[in-house]
Short mmCIF file of C-alpha atoms in Angstrom, two decimals:
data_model
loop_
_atom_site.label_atom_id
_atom_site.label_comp_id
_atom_site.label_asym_id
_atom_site.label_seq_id
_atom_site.Cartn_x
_atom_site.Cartn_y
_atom_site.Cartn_z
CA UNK H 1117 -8.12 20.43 8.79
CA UNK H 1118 -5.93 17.89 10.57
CA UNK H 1119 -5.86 14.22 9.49
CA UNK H 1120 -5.14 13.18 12.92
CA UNK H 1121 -5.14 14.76 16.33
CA UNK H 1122 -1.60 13.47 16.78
CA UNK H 1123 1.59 15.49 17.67
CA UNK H 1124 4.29 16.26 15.36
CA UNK H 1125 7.60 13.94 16.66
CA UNK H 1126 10.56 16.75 17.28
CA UNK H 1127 13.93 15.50 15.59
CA UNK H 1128 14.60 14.46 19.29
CA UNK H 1129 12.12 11.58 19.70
CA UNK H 1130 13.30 9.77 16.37
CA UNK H 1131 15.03 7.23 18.44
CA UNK H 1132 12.13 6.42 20.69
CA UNK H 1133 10.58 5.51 17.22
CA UNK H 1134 8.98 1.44 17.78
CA UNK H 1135 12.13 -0.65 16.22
CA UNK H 1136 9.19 -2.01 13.59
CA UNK H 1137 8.98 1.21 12.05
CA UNK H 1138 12.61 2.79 12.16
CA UNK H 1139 13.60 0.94 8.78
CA UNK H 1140 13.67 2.35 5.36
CA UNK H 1141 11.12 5.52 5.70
CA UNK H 1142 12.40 7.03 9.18
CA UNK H 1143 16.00 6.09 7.41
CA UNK H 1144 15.33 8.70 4.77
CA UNK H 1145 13.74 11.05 6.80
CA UNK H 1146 17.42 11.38 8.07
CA UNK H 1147 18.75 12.70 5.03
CA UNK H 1148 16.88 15.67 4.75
CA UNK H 1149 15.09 17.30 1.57
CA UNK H 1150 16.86 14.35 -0.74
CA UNK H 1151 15.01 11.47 1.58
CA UNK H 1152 11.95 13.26 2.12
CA UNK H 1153 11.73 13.33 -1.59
CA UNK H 1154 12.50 9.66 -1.79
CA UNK H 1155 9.39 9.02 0.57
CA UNK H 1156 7.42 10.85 -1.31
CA UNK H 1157 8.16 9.29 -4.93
CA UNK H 1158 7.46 5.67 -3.29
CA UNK H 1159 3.86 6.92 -1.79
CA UNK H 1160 2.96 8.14 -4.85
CA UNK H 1161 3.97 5.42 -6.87
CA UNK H 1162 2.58 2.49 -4.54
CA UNK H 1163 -0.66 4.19 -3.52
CA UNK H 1164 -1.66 6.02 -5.91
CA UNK H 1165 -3.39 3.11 -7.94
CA UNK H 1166 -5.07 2.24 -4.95
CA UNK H 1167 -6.13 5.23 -3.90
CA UNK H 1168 -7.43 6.54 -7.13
CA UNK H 1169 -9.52 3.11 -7.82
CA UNK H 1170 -10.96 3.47 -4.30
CA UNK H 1171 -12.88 7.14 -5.35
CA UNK H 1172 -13.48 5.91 -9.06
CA UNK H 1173 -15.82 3.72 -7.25
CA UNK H 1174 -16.86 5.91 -4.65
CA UNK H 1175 -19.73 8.73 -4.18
CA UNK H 1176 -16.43 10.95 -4.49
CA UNK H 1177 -16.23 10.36 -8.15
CA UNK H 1178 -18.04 13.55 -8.83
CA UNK H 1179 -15.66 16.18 -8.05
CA UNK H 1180 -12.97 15.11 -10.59
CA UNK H 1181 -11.10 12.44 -12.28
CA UNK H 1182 -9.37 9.77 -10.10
CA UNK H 1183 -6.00 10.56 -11.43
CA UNK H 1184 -6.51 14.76 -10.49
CA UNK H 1185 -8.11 13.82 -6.88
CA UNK H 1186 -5.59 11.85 -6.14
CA UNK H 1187 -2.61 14.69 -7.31
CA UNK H 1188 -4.48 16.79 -5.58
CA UNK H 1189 -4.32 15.03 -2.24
CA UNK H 1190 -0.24 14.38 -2.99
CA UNK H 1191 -0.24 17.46 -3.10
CA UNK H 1192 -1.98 19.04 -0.41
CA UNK H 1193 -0.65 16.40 2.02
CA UNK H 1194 2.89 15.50 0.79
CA UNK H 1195 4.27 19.31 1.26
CA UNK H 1196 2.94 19.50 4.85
CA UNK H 1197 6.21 19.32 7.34
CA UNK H 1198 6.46 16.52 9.65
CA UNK H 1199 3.50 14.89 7.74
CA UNK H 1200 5.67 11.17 7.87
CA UNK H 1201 6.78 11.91 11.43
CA UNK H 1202 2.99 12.07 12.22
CA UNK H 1203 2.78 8.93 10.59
CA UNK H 1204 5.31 6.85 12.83
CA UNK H 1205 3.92 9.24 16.07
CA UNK H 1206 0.18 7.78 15.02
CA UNK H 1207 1.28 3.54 15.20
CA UNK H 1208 -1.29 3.50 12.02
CA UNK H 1209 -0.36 1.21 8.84
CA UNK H 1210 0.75 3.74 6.21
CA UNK H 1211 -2.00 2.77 4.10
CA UNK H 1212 -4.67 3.48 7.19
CA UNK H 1213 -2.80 6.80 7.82
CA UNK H 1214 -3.03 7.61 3.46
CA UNK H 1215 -6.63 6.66 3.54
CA UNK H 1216 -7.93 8.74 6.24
CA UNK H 1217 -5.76 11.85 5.10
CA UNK H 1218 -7.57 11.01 1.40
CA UNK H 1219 -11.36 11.30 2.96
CA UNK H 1220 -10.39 14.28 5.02
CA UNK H 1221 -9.36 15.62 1.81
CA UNK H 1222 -11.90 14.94 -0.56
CA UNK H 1223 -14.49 16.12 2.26
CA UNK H 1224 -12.65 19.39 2.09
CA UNK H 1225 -12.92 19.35 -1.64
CA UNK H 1226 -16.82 18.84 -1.43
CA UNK H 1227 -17.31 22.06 1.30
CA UNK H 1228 -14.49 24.07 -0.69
CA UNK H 1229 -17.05 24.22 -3.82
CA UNK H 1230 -20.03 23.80 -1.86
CA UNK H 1231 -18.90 27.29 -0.26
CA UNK H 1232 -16.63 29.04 -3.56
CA UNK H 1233 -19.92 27.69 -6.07
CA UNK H 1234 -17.09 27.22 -8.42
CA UNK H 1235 -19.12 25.22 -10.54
CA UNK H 1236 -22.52 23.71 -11.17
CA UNK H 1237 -22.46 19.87 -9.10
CA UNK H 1238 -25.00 17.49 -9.38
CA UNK H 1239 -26.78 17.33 -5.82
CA UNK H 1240 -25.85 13.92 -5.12
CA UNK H 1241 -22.00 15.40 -5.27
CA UNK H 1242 -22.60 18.15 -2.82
CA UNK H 1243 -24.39 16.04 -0.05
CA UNK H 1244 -21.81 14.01 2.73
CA UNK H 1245 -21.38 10.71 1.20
CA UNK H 1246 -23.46 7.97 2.84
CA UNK H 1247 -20.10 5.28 3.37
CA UNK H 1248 -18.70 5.23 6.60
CA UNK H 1249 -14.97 6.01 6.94
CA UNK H 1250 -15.11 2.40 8.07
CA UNK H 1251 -16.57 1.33 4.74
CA UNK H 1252 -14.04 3.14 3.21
CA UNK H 1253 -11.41 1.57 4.82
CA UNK H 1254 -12.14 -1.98 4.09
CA UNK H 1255 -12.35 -1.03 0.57
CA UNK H 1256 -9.33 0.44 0.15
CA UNK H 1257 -7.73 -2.19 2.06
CA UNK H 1258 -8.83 -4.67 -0.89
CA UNK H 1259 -7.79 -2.17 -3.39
CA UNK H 1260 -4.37 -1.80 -1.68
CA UNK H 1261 -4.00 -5.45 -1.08
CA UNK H 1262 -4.36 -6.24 -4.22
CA UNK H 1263 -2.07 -3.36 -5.49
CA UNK H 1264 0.82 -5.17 -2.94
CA UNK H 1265 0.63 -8.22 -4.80
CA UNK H 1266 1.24 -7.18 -7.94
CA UNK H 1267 4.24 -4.96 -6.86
CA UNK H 1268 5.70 -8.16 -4.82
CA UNK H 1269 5.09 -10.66 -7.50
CA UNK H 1270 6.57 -7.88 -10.01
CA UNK H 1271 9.73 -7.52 -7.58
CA UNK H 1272 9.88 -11.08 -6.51
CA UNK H 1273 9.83 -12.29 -10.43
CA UNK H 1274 12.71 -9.67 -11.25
CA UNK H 1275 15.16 -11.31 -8.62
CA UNK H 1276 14.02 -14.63 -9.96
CA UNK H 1277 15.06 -13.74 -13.46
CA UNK H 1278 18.13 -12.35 -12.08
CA UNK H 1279 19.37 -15.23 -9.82
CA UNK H 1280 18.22 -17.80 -12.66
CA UNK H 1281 15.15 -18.98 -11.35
CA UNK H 1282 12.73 -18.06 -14.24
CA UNK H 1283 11.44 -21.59 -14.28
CA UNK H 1284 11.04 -21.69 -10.27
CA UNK H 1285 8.87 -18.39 -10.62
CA UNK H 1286 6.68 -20.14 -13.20
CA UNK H 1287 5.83 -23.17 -11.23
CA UNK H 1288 5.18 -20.84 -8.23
CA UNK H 1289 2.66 -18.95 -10.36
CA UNK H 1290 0.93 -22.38 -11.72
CA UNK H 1291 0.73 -23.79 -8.32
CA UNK H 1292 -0.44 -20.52 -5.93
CA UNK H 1293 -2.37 -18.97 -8.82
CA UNK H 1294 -4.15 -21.93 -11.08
CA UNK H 1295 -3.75 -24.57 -7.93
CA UNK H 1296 -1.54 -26.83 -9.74
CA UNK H 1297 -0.61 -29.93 -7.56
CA UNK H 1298 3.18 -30.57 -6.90
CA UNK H 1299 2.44 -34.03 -8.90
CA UNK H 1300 1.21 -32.10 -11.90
CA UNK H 1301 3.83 -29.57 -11.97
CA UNK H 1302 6.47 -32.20 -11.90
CA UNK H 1303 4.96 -34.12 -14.57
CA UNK H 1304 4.39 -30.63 -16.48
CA UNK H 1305 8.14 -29.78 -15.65
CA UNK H 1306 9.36 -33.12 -16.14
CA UNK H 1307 11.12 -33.13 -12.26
CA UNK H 1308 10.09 -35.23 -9.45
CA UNK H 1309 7.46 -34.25 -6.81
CA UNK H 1310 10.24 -33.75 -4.41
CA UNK H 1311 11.81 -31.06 -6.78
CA UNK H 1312 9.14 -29.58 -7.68
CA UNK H 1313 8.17 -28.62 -4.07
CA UNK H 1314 11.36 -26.93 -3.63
CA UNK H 1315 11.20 -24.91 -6.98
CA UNK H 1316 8.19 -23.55 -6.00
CA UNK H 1317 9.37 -22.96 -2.30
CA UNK H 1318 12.64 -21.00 -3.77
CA UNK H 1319 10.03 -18.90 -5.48
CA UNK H 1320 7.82 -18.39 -2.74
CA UNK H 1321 11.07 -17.27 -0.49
CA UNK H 1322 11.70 -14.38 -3.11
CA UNK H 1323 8.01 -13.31 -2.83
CA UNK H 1324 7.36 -13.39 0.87
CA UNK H 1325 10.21 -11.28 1.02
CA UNK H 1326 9.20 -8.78 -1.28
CA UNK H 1327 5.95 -8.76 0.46
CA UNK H 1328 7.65 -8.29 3.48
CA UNK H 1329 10.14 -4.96 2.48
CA UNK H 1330 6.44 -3.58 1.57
CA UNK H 1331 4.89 -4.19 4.61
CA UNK H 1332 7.79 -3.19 6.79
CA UNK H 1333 7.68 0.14 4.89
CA UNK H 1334 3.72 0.31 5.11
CA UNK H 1335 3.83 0.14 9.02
CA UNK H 1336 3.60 -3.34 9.77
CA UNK H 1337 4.97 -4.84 13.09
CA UNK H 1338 6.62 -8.41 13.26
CA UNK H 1339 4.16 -9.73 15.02
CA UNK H 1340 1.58 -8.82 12.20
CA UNK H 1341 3.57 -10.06 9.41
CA UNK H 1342 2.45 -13.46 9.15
CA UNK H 1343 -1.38 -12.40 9.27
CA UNK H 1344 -0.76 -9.46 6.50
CA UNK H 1345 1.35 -12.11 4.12
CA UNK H 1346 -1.97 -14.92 4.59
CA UNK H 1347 -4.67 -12.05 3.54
CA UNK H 1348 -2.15 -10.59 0.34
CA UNK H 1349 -1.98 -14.69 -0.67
CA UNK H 1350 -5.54 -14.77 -0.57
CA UNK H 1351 -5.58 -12.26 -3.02
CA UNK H 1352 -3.44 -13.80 -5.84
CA UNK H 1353 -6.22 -16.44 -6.22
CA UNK H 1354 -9.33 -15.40 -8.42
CA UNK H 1355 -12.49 -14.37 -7.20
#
């Protein structure tokens, strides 16, 4: 079953690829079997959290553990050819594209044992699930928007500790995570206001652009950038 009624994109059409989207991903699809396996270690290892907490919590949960459901759709979708040109062809968010292919793939899990009876399922595992694919969007948009912050704060703290900034990175953290004032922090830092400010703007620099290298690579246009970055901020602050 198809995850999306799209065409494949012949080798031809790369070029006509939008300019938002010809970065990193259609970069390695360039270099043959050594990129393609490059695209697929970095879709495993930034979606798979994502993905797997979306079924744990999910009328999926029957058929398996998170962690084999979630192989199981690597595999199944990972191998197909052209399955990233699709992508590009579709103008979806790679995380929109990954979720859909995921449902279409646990759905074919649930009529694969329905039909093969390859093992006693408890009936609520065997009916459709009652979520809409909608539903199941927003959720794993939470899941994966949460997932992107921790991978960009994880990325943008490594450059801080490399460039020296390891003091910079905590004040960022006190002030967009705890709310700490710019008065407090300098008092807790023992700098000035005005210093403080720009420690925690060098910080924030580092971070919006690791945000941004993972949106750019999940799909995202310019125009949406500024939009995505707002709604991952949101998510650094607790409940």
């Amino acid at each position: 079953m198809s995850d999306t009624t799209a065409r494949s994109t012949p080798p031809s059409k790369r070029d006509s690829f939008p300019a938002t989207q010809r970065g990193w991903l259609v970069a390695q699809l360039g270099q043959g079997a050594e990129g393609l396996s490059r695209i697929n270690a970095y879709v495993m290892q930034t979606y798979a959290e994502p993905l797997g907490n979306y079924v744990a919590g999910s009328s999926f949960r029957s058929l398996g553990t998170p962690a084999d459901l979630v192989s199981g759709f690597f595999a199944s979708r990972l191998a197909q050819p052209a399955y990233f040109e699709r992508w590009i062809e579709s103008n979806l968010p790679l995380r929109r594209w990954l979720i859909n292919g995921f449902l279409f793939y646990l759905q074919e899990e649930l009529r694969r044992r329905k039909a093969d009876r390859v093992e006693a399922m408890p009936s609520s595992a065997v009916d459709e699930p009652a979520s809409s694919a909608q539903t199941a969007v927003e959720e794993f948009d939470r899941l994966w928007a949460a997932s992107m912050v921790r991978s960009a704060a994880t990325a943008a703290r490594e450059r801080c500790t490399q460039e020296g900034f390891d003091t910079h990175w905590q004040m960022f953290e006190r002030h967009f995570i705890k709310g700490v004032s710019y008065a407090d922090l300098a008092a807790e830092f023992s700098v000035t206001g005005g210093q403080s400010a720009s420690m925690v703007r060098t910080a924030s620099i580092r971070f919006r652009q690791a945000v941004v290298d993972l949106l750019l690579k999940d799909g995202a246009t310019e125009e949406e950038l500024d939009d995505e970055i707002a709604r991952l901020m949101m998510a650094l602050r607790p409940g």
